[in-house]
CSV table of C-alpha atoms and ligand atoms in Angstrom, one decimal:
chain,number,residue,atom,x,y,z
C,1003,MET,CA,122.8,126.2,127.7
C,1004,LYS,CA,126.0,127.7,129.1
C,1005,ILE,CA,129.0,126.4,131.1
C,1006,THR,CA,128.8,128.0,134.5
C,1007,SER,CA,131.7,126.3,136.3
C,1008,ALA,CA,134.4,123.6,135.9
C,1009,ARG,CA,136.3,122.1,138.7
C,1010,LEU,CA,138.7,119.2,139.5
C,1011,ILE,CA,138.1,116.4,142.0
C,1012,VAL,CA,141.5,114.8,142.8
C,1013,CYS,CA,141.3,111.6,144.9
C,1014,SER,CA,143.1,108.4,145.6
C,1015,PRO,CA,140.9,105.4,146.4
C,1016,ASP,CA,143.6,102.8,146.1
C,1017,ARG,CA,145.3,104.9,143.3
C,1018,ASN,CA,145.2,108.5,142.1
C,1019,PHE,CA,142.4,109.8,139.8
C,1020,VAL,CA,141.8,113.3,138.5
C,1021,THR,CA,138.2,114.0,137.5
C,1022,LEU,CA,136.9,117.2,135.8
C,1023,LYS,CA,133.3,118.2,136.5
C,1024,ILE,CA,131.7,120.7,134.1
C,1025,GLU,CA,128.5,122.3,135.3
C,1026,THR,CA,125.9,124.2,133.3
C,1027,ASP,CA,123.1,126.8,133.8
C,1028,GLU,CA,120.5,124.1,133.3
C,1029,GLY,CA,121.7,122.0,136.2
C,1030,ILE,CA,123.2,119.3,133.9
C,1031,TYR,CA,126.9,118.4,134.6
C,1032,GLY,CA,129.4,116.2,132.8
C,1033,LEU,CA,132.5,114.3,133.9
C,1034,GLY,CA,135.8,113.9,132.2
C,1035,ASP,CA,138.8,111.8,133.2
C,1036,ALA,CA,142.1,113.8,133.5
C,1037,THR,CA,144.3,111.0,135.0
C,1038,LEU,CA,147.8,110.7,133.8
C,1039,ASN,CA,149.5,108.0,135.8
C,1040,GLY,CA,152.4,109.5,137.8
C,1041,ARG,CA,151.9,113.0,136.5
C,1042,GLU,CA,148.4,113.7,137.8
C,1043,LEU,CA,148.9,117.2,139.2
C,1044,ALA,CA,150.6,118.4,136.0
C,1045,VAL,CA,147.3,117.9,134.2
C,1046,ALA,CA,145.3,119.4,137.1
C,1047,ALA,CA,147.4,122.5,136.9
C,1048,TYR,CA,147.1,122.8,133.1
C,1049,LEU,CA,143.3,122.6,133.4
C,1050,GLU,CA,143.0,124.9,136.4
C,1051,GLU,CA,145.4,127.6,135.2
C,1052,HIS,CA,145.0,127.5,131.4
C,1053,VAL,CA,141.8,125.8,130.3
C,1054,ILE,CA,139.0,126.2,132.8
C,1055,PRO,CA,139.0,130.1,132.6
C,1056,CYS,CA,138.4,129.8,128.8
C,1057,LEU,CA,135.4,127.5,129.3
C,1058,ILE,CA,133.1,129.6,131.4
C,1059,GLY,CA,130.1,131.0,129.4
C,1060,ARG,CA,130.6,128.7,126.4
C,1061,ASP,CA,127.9,126.5,124.9
C,1062,PRO,CA,128.7,122.9,126.0
C,1063,PHE,CA,127.0,121.6,122.8
C,1064,ALA,CA,129.8,123.2,120.7
C,1065,ILE,CA,132.1,120.1,121.3
C,1066,GLU,CA,134.1,120.3,118.0
C,1067,ASP,CA,134.7,124.0,118.3
C,1068,ILE,CA,135.8,123.8,121.9
C,1069,TRP,CA,138.1,120.9,121.0
C,1070,GLN,CA,139.7,123.0,118.2
C,1071,TYR,CA,139.9,126.0,120.5
C,1072,LEU,CA,141.8,124.0,123.1
C,1073,TYR,CA,144.1,122.3,120.5
C,1074,ARG,CA,144.9,124.9,117.9
C,1075,GLY,CA,144.2,127.9,120.2
C,1076,ALA,CA,146.8,126.7,122.7
C,1077,TYR,CA,149.5,127.2,120.1
C,1078,TRP,CA,151.7,124.7,122.0
C,1079,ARG,CA,150.1,121.4,121.0
C,1080,ARG,CA,150.2,117.7,121.6
C,1081,GLY,CA,152.0,115.9,124.5
C,1082,PRO,CA,150.4,113.7,127.2
C,1083,VAL,CA,149.6,116.6,129.6
C,1084,THR,CA,147.9,118.8,127.0
C,1085,MET,CA,146.0,116.0,125.3
C,1086,THR,CA,144.8,114.5,128.6
C,1087,ALA,CA,143.5,117.9,129.7
C,1088,ILE,CA,141.7,118.4,126.3
C,1089,ALA,CA,140.3,114.8,126.7
C,1090,ALA,CA,138.8,115.6,130.1
C,1091,VAL,CA,136.9,118.6,128.7
C,1092,ASP,CA,135.8,116.7,125.6
C,1093,VAL,CA,134.4,113.7,127.4
C,1094,ALA,CA,132.6,115.9,130.0
C,1095,LEU,CA,130.9,117.7,127.1
C,1096,TRP,CA,129.8,114.5,125.4
C,1097,ASP,CA,128.4,113.4,128.8
C,1098,ILE,CA,126.5,116.7,129.1
C,1099,LYS,CA,125.1,116.4,125.5
C,1100,GLY,CA,123.9,112.9,126.1
C,1101,LYS,CA,122.2,113.9,129.4
C,1102,ALA,CA,120.6,117.0,127.8
C,1103,LEU,CA,119.3,114.9,124.8
C,1104,ASN,CA,118.3,112.1,127.2
C,1105,THR,CA,120.3,109.5,125.2
C,1106,PRO,CA,123.4,107.3,125.9
C,1107,VAL,CA,126.6,108.7,124.2
C,1108,TYR,CA,126.9,105.8,121.8
C,1109,ASN,CA,123.7,107.1,120.1
C,1110,LEU,CA,125.5,110.3,119.4
C,1111,LEU,CA,128.4,108.4,117.7
C,1112,GLY,CA,126.4,106.4,115.2
C,1113,GLY,CA,124.4,104.1,117.4
C,1114,LYS,CA,125.1,100.5,118.2
C,1115,SER,CA,127.3,98.5,115.8
C,1116,ARG,CA,127.2,95.6,118.2
C,1117,GLN,CA,125.4,94.7,121.4
C,1118,GLY,CA,128.5,94.4,123.6
C,1119,ALA,CA,132.3,95.1,123.5
C,1120,LEU,CA,134.6,92.1,123.6
C,1121,VAL,CA,137.1,92.6,126.5
C,1122,TYR,CA,140.3,91.0,127.7
C,1123,THR,CA,141.7,91.0,131.3
C,1124,HIS,CA,145.1,90.4,132.9
C,1125,ALA,CA,146.4,87.0,134.1
C,1126,ASN,CA,149.8,87.0,135.7
C,1127,GLY,CA,152.0,84.7,137.8
C,1128,ALA,CA,155.5,84.7,139.4
C,1129,ASP,CA,156.1,81.5,137.3
C,1130,ILE,CA,154.4,79.4,134.6
C,1131,PRO,CA,152.2,77.4,137.1
C,1132,GLY,CA,151.1,80.6,138.7
C,1133,ALA,CA,150.3,82.2,135.4
C,1134,ILE,CA,148.3,79.1,134.4
C,1135,GLU,CA,146.2,79.3,137.5
C,1136,SER,CA,145.6,82.9,136.9
C,1137,VAL,CA,144.4,82.2,133.4
C,1138,ARG,CA,142.1,79.5,134.8
C,1139,LYS,CA,140.6,81.9,137.3
C,1140,HIS,CA,139.7,84.5,134.6
C,1141,LEU,CA,138.4,81.8,132.3
C,1142,GLU,CA,136.0,80.8,135.2
C,1143,GLU,CA,135.0,84.4,135.5
C,1144,GLY,CA,133.8,84.2,131.9
C,1145,TYR,CA,136.5,86.0,130.0
C,1146,LEU,CA,137.1,85.0,126.3
C,1147,ALA,CA,140.4,86.9,126.0
C,1148,ILE,CA,143.2,86.9,128.5
C,1149,ARG,CA,146.5,88.8,128.6
C,1150,VAL,CA,149.3,86.6,130.1
C,1151,GLN,CA,152.3,88.0,131.8
C,1152,CYS,CA,154.8,86.1,133.9
C,1153,GLY,CA,157.9,86.4,136.0
C,1154,VAL,CA,161.1,85.7,134.0
C,1155,PRO,CA,163.5,83.2,135.7
C,1156,GLY,CA,166.6,85.0,136.7
C,1157,VAL,CA,165.1,88.5,136.6
C,1158,SER,CA,164.0,89.9,140.0
C,1159,SER,CA,160.8,91.8,138.9
C,1160,SER,CA,158.9,91.5,135.6
C,1161,TYR,CA,156.4,93.8,134.0
C,1162,GLY,CA,152.7,93.1,134.8
C,1163,VAL,CA,153.4,90.8,137.7
C,1164,PRO,CA,152.3,92.0,141.2
C,1165,LYS,CA,154.7,92.2,144.1
C,1166,GLY,CA,153.1,90.2,147.0
C,1167,ASP,CA,149.5,89.3,147.1
C,1168,LYS,CA,147.9,92.7,146.2
C,1169,PRO,CA,146.5,93.2,142.7
C,1170,TYR,CA,148.9,94.6,140.1
C,1171,GLU,CA,149.1,98.4,140.3
C,1172,PRO,CA,152.1,99.8,138.4
C,1173,ALA,CA,152.4,103.2,140.1
C,1174,GLU,CA,153.8,103.1,143.6
C,1175,ARG,CA,153.6,105.8,146.3
C,1176,GLY,CA,157.0,107.3,147.1
C,1177,LEU,CA,159.8,107.8,144.6
C,1178,PRO,CA,160.2,105.5,141.5
C,1179,SER,CA,161.1,101.9,142.3
C,1180,GLU,CA,163.8,100.4,140.0
C,1181,SER,CA,163.3,97.0,138.3
C,1182,LEU,CA,165.8,94.9,136.4
C,1183,TRP,CA,165.4,93.6,132.9
C,1184,SER,CA,167.1,91.0,130.8
C,1185,THR,CA,166.2,90.8,127.1
C,1186,GLU,CA,168.0,87.5,126.6
C,1187,LYS,CA,166.3,85.7,129.5
C,1188,TYR,CA,162.9,87.1,128.5
C,1189,LEU,CA,163.3,86.0,124.8
C,1190,ASN,CA,164.3,82.5,125.8
C,1191,PHE,CA,161.4,82.2,128.3
C,1192,VAL,CA,158.2,83.7,126.7
C,1193,PRO,CA,157.8,80.9,124.1
C,1194,GLN,CA,157.8,78.3,126.9
C,1195,LEU,CA,155.1,80.3,128.7
C,1196,PHE,CA,152.7,80.3,125.7
C,1197,GLN,CA,153.5,76.7,124.8
C,1198,ALA,CA,152.4,75.7,128.3
C,1199,VAL,CA,149.3,77.9,128.2
C,1200,ARG,CA,148.2,76.5,124.9
C,1201,GLU,CA,148.8,72.9,126.1
C,1202,GLU,CA,146.7,73.6,129.1
C,1203,PHE,CA,143.8,75.6,127.6
C,1204,GLY,CA,143.7,74.6,123.9
C,1205,GLU,CA,143.6,76.7,120.7
C,1206,ASP,CA,140.4,78.8,121.0
C,1207,LEU,CA,141.1,81.1,123.9
C,1208,HIS,CA,142.3,84.6,122.8
C,1209,LEU,CA,145.8,85.1,124.3
C,1210,LEU,CA,147.5,88.5,124.4
C,1211,HIS,CA,150.9,89.5,125.6
C,1212,ASP,CA,152.5,92.9,126.5
C,1213,VAL,CA,156.2,93.4,125.7
C,1214,HIS,CA,156.0,96.9,127.1
C,1215,HIS,CA,158.4,98.7,124.7
C,1216,ARG,CA,161.4,96.6,125.7
C,1217,LEU,CA,162.8,95.0,122.5
C,1218,THR,CA,164.7,96.3,119.5
C,1219,PRO,CA,162.8,95.8,116.2
C,1220,ILE,CA,164.8,92.7,115.2
C,1221,GLU,CA,164.4,91.2,118.8
C,1222,ALA,CA,160.6,91.9,118.4
C,1223,ALA,CA,160.7,90.1,115.0
C,1224,ARG,CA,162.4,87.1,116.7
C,1225,LEU,CA,159.7,87.1,119.4
C,1226,GLY,CA,156.9,87.3,116.9
C,1227,LYS,CA,158.2,84.4,114.9
C,1228,ALA,CA,158.8,82.3,118.0
C,1229,LEU,CA,155.2,82.9,119.2
C,1230,GLU,CA,153.5,82.2,115.8
C,1231,PRO,CA,152.8,78.6,116.7
C,1232,TYR,CA,150.6,79.9,119.6
C,1233,HIS,CA,148.7,82.3,117.4
C,1234,LEU,CA,148.3,85.2,119.9
C,1235,PHE,CA,145.5,87.7,119.5
C,1236,TRP,CA,148.3,90.3,119.7
C,1237,ILE,CA,151.8,91.2,120.8
C,1238,GLU,CA,151.6,94.6,122.4
C,1239,ASP,CA,154.2,97.4,122.4
C,1240,PRO,CA,157.0,95.2,120.9
C,1241,THR,CA,159.4,98.1,120.5
C,1242,PRO,CA,159.3,101.8,121.4
C,1243,ALA,CA,157.2,103.6,118.7
C,1244,GLU,CA,158.8,107.0,118.4
C,1245,ASN,CA,160.3,105.6,115.2
C,1246,GLN,CA,157.2,104.3,113.5
C,1247,GLU,CA,159.4,102.9,110.7
C,1248,ALA,CA,160.8,100.3,113.2
C,1249,PHE,CA,157.5,98.4,112.8
C,1250,ARG,CA,158.2,97.8,109.1
C,1251,LEU,CA,161.2,95.6,110.1
C,1252,ILE,CA,159.0,93.6,112.5
C,1253,ARG,CA,156.3,93.2,109.8
C,1254,GLN,CA,158.9,91.8,107.3
C,1255,HIS,CA,159.6,88.9,109.6
C,1256,THR,CA,156.4,87.8,111.3
C,1257,VAL,CA,152.7,87.5,110.9
C,1258,ALA,CA,152.1,87.8,114.7
C,1259,PRO,CA,149.4,90.5,115.1
C,1260,ILE,CA,150.8,93.8,116.6
C,1261,ALA,CA,149.1,96.3,118.9
C,1262,THR,CA,150.6,99.6,120.1
C,1263,GLY,CA,149.7,103.1,121.1
C,1264,GLU,CA,148.7,103.3,124.7
C,1265,VAL,CA,151.4,106.0,125.2
C,1266,PHE,CA,150.3,107.9,122.1
C,1267,ASN,CA,148.5,111.3,122.6
C,1268,SER,CA,148.0,112.3,119.0
C,1269,PHE,CA,146.8,110.7,115.8
C,1270,TRP,CA,150.2,111.7,114.3
C,1271,ASP,CA,151.9,109.3,116.7
C,1272,ALA,CA,150.2,106.5,114.7
C,1273,HIS,CA,149.8,108.0,111.2
C,1274,ASP,CA,152.6,106.0,109.5
C,1275,LEU,CA,151.8,102.8,111.5
C,1276,ILE,CA,148.2,102.9,110.3
C,1277,ARG,CA,148.6,103.9,106.7
C,1278,ASN,CA,151.4,101.4,106.1
C,1279,GLN,CA,149.4,98.7,108.0
C,1280,TRP,CA,152.5,98.1,110.2
C,1281,ILE,CA,150.1,97.4,113.1
C,1282,ASP,CA,146.8,95.5,113.5
C,1283,TYR,CA,145.4,97.3,116.6
C,1284,ILE,CA,145.7,100.9,117.7
C,1285,ARG,CA,145.7,101.2,121.5
C,1286,MET,CA,145.6,105.0,121.9
C,1287,THR,CA,143.1,105.8,124.6
C,1288,ILE,CA,140.3,108.4,125.0
C,1289,VAL,CA,141.8,109.9,128.2
C,1290,HIS,CA,145.3,110.5,126.8
C,1291,GLY,CA,144.5,110.9,123.2
C,1292,GLY,CA,142.3,114.0,123.3
C,1293,GLY,CA,138.9,112.6,124.1
C,1294,ILE,CA,136.0,111.0,122.2
C,1295,THR,CA,136.2,113.6,119.5
C,1296,ALA,CA,139.9,112.8,118.7
C,1297,LEU,CA,139.6,109.0,119.1
C,1298,LYS,CA,136.6,108.8,116.8
C,1299,LYS,CA,138.6,110.5,114.1
C,1300,ALA,CA,141.6,108.2,114.7
C,1301,ALA,CA,139.4,105.1,114.6
C,1302,ASP,CA,137.8,106.2,111.4
C,1303,PHE,CA,141.2,106.8,109.8
C,1304,ALA,CA,142.4,103.4,111.0
C,1305,ALA,CA,139.3,101.7,109.6
C,1306,VAL,CA,140.3,102.8,106.1
C,1307,TYR,CA,143.4,100.6,106.5
C,1308,GLN,CA,141.7,97.7,108.3
C,1309,VAL,CA,143.4,98.5,111.6
C,1310,LYS,CA,141.1,97.8,114.5
C,1311,THR,CA,140.9,99.5,118.0
C,1312,GLY,CA,142.2,97.9,121.1
C,1313,PHE,CA,141.8,100.8,123.6
C,1314,HIS,CA,144.0,100.9,126.7
C,1315,GLY,CA,142.0,100.1,129.8
C,1316,ALA,CA,144.3,99.7,132.8
C,1317,THR,CA,143.2,100.7,136.3
C,1318,ASP,CA,145.0,104.0,136.0
C,1319,LEU,CA,142.3,105.1,133.5
C,1320,SER,CA,139.3,105.9,135.7
C,1321,PRO,CA,135.8,104.4,135.3
C,1322,VAL,CA,134.9,107.6,133.4
C,1323,THR,CA,137.3,106.5,130.7
C,1324,MET,CA,136.0,102.9,130.8
C,1325,ALA,CA,132.5,104.2,130.3
C,1326,ALA,CA,133.5,106.5,127.4
C,1327,ALA,CA,135.6,103.7,125.8
C,1328,LEU,CA,132.6,101.4,125.9
C,1329,HIS,CA,130.3,103.9,124.3
C,1330,LEU,CA,132.8,104.6,121.5
C,1331,GLY,CA,133.6,100.9,121.2
C,1332,LEU,CA,130.0,100.0,120.7
C,1333,ALA,CA,129.5,102.5,117.9
C,1334,ILE,CA,132.6,102.3,115.7
C,1335,HIS,CA,132.7,99.7,113.0
C,1336,ASN,CA,136.4,98.7,113.4
C,1337,PHE,CA,136.2,98.0,117.1
C,1338,GLY,CA,138.7,95.2,118.0
C,1339,ILE,CA,138.8,94.6,121.7
C,1340,GLN,CA,138.7,96.6,125.0
C,1341,GLU,CA,141.2,96.1,127.8
C,1342,HIS,CA,139.4,95.5,131.1
C,1343,MET,CA,141.6,95.6,134.2
C,1344,PRO,CA,138.8,95.8,136.8
C,1345,HIS,CA,139.1,98.7,139.3
C,1346,SER,CA,139.0,98.0,143.0
C,1347,ALA,CA,135.7,97.8,144.8
C,1348,LEU,CA,136.5,101.1,146.5
C,1349,THR,CA,137.2,102.8,143.2
C,1350,ASP,CA,133.9,101.5,141.9
C,1351,GLN,CA,132.2,102.9,145.0
C,1352,VAL,CA,133.7,106.4,144.3
C,1353,PHE,CA,132.6,106.1,140.7
C,1354,PRO,CA,129.2,104.5,140.5
C,1355,HIS,CA,128.5,103.4,136.9
C,1356,ALA,CA,126.1,101.7,134.6
C,1357,TYR,CA,128.6,99.6,132.6
C,1358,ARG,CA,128.8,95.9,133.4
C,1359,PHE,CA,130.7,92.7,132.5
C,1360,GLU,CA,129.0,89.6,131.3
C,1361,ALA,CA,130.3,86.4,129.7
C,1362,GLY,CA,133.4,88.0,128.1
C,1363,TYR,CA,131.7,91.2,126.9
C,1364,MET,CA,131.1,94.6,128.5
C,1365,TYR,CA,128.0,96.8,128.1
C,1366,PRO,CA,128.0,100.6,128.7
C,1367,GLY,CA,124.3,100.6,129.7
C,1368,ASP,CA,121.6,102.9,128.4
C,1369,ALA,CA,121.7,105.8,130.9
C,1370,PRO,CA,121.7,109.2,129.3
C,1371,GLY,CA,125.3,110.5,128.8
C,1372,LEU,CA,128.1,108.2,129.9
C,1373,GLY,CA,126.3,106.5,132.8
C,1374,VAL,CA,129.0,107.2,135.3
C,1375,ASP,CA,129.1,109.5,138.4
C,1376,ILE,CA,131.4,110.5,141.2
C,1377,ASP,CA,130.6,110.3,144.9
C,1378,GLU,CA,132.4,113.5,145.9
C,1379,LYS,CA,131.9,113.0,149.7
C,1380,LEU,CA,133.5,109.5,149.5
C,1381,ALA,CA,136.3,110.8,147.1
C,1382,ALA,CA,137.2,113.4,149.7
C,1383,GLU,CA,138.1,110.7,152.2
C,1384,TYR,CA,140.9,109.5,149.9
C,1385,PRO,CA,143.3,112.5,149.2
C,1386,TYR,CA,145.9,112.4,146.5
C,1387,GLN,CA,149.3,110.8,147.3
C,1388,ARG,CA,152.2,111.3,144.9
C,1389,ALA,CA,153.0,108.1,143.1
C,1390,TYR,CA,155.4,107.1,140.3
C,1391,LEU,CA,155.7,104.5,137.7
C,1392,PRO,CA,158.8,102.3,138.1
C,1393,VAL,CA,162.0,102.8,136.0
C,1394,ALA,CA,163.9,99.8,134.6
C,1395,ARG,CA,167.6,99.0,134.2
C,1396,LYS,CA,169.3,96.2,132.4
C,1397,LEU,CA,171.4,93.8,134.4
C,1398,ASP,CA,174.5,96.0,133.6
C,1399,GLY,CA,172.8,99.0,135.1
C,1400,THR,CA,171.9,100.7,131.8
C,1401,LEU,CA,168.6,102.5,132.1
C,1402,THR,CA,166.0,101.0,129.7
C,1403,ASP,CA,162.3,101.3,128.9
C,1404,TRP,CA,160.1,100.2,131.7
O,2190,GCO,C1,148.5,98.0,129.8
O,2190,GCO,C2,149.6,99.0,130.2
O,2190,GCO,C3,149.7,99.3,131.6
O,2190,GCO,C4,150.6,100.5,131.8
O,2190,GCO,C5,150.0,101.5,132.7
O,2190,GCO,C6,150.8,102.7,132.8
O,2190,GCO,O1,148.7,97.3,128.8
O,2190,GCO,O2,147.5,98.0,130.5
O,2190,GCO,O3,150.8,98.6,129.6
O,2190,GCO,O4,150.1,98.2,132.3
O,2190,GCO,O5,151.9,100.1,132.2
O,2190,GCO,O6,148.7,101.8,132.3
O,2190,GCO,O7,150.2,103.7,133.6
O,2191,MG,MG1,150.4,97.9,127.6
């Protein structure tokens, strides 16, 4: 079998997606997600100008060799644009292989280690009563694990809380919006939020919270200690992770479980965090971390140190990534939990898929390959529109981590 063509489908059904379609001389094609929220066309250009010409004529079954060719052969390595481009190729090749062998991708990764993947979804509210009602709604939908974000009194806009009545979508069309942040107000408020949620829903519900890179290590340690009575499933991105050593300080003060890694694009971004067991869950995702090939290796390394996976799964990762994450999550032994921020109905129409949600778990389905497709005609009705993630400033105007 030979690769005969590879092309990009860039569309924007409610938000931007970049999809790579690799076609072969046997009529089988594969899909890869190349979406990097707010930098979509950078990845598209990298693929079109520097990667696709090197794919034509290659054997699509040679997944490992093509991965190494695109990683080591590029000379300039790592970074979100490069690794997202490699991921798109890699996932498309796994899709082709599954289709050619008439088997779902999870069977190529060791087979089922479980029947379904435990998932968590996003609850949010402008205030505590609003957040409580949002948790209730998702409980009624059947979720067993729920992330809770809430507006912080005295701060105009908080992470994870939608503006108006539309579902939360961080990237906004037009130039970056600016939001305000107050560490002091946040640290004083969050324990009250989880005390209220536990009082309302009891002790069994898995609760998660995303700090979104906004605290210093010692502030994160303070938050972890303050939330211990509410035994969260995890506290996510407590502090920026460029300095992996910072997590040692957090670990010295609190037993609150820690998850990080959604902004990672290489195993090396997590190497010290994992081998020192400074985290409990690695969130690096297939679309930004180099694909199924790379994430399987990272997950296997994490397993040696009892670190579990908690793959990123926001709406800015396309249904192709959701499908790939469910196949990998079904197979690896140290699967922890999968983020499930459901896409819009329109997005699901553009990307018909086999995966499904039922009673707190998701199932990739048993279609050969990944079990996801793209309706190119419908996609073409929603052209790309530049969008940016917000930036954040402290109350004194200092730019800070959004
Ligand atoms: C999450 C993430 C998202 C990101 C978004 C960036 O936990 O799902 O933090 O909310 O902000 O994916 O594109
Ligand atoms: Mg996050």
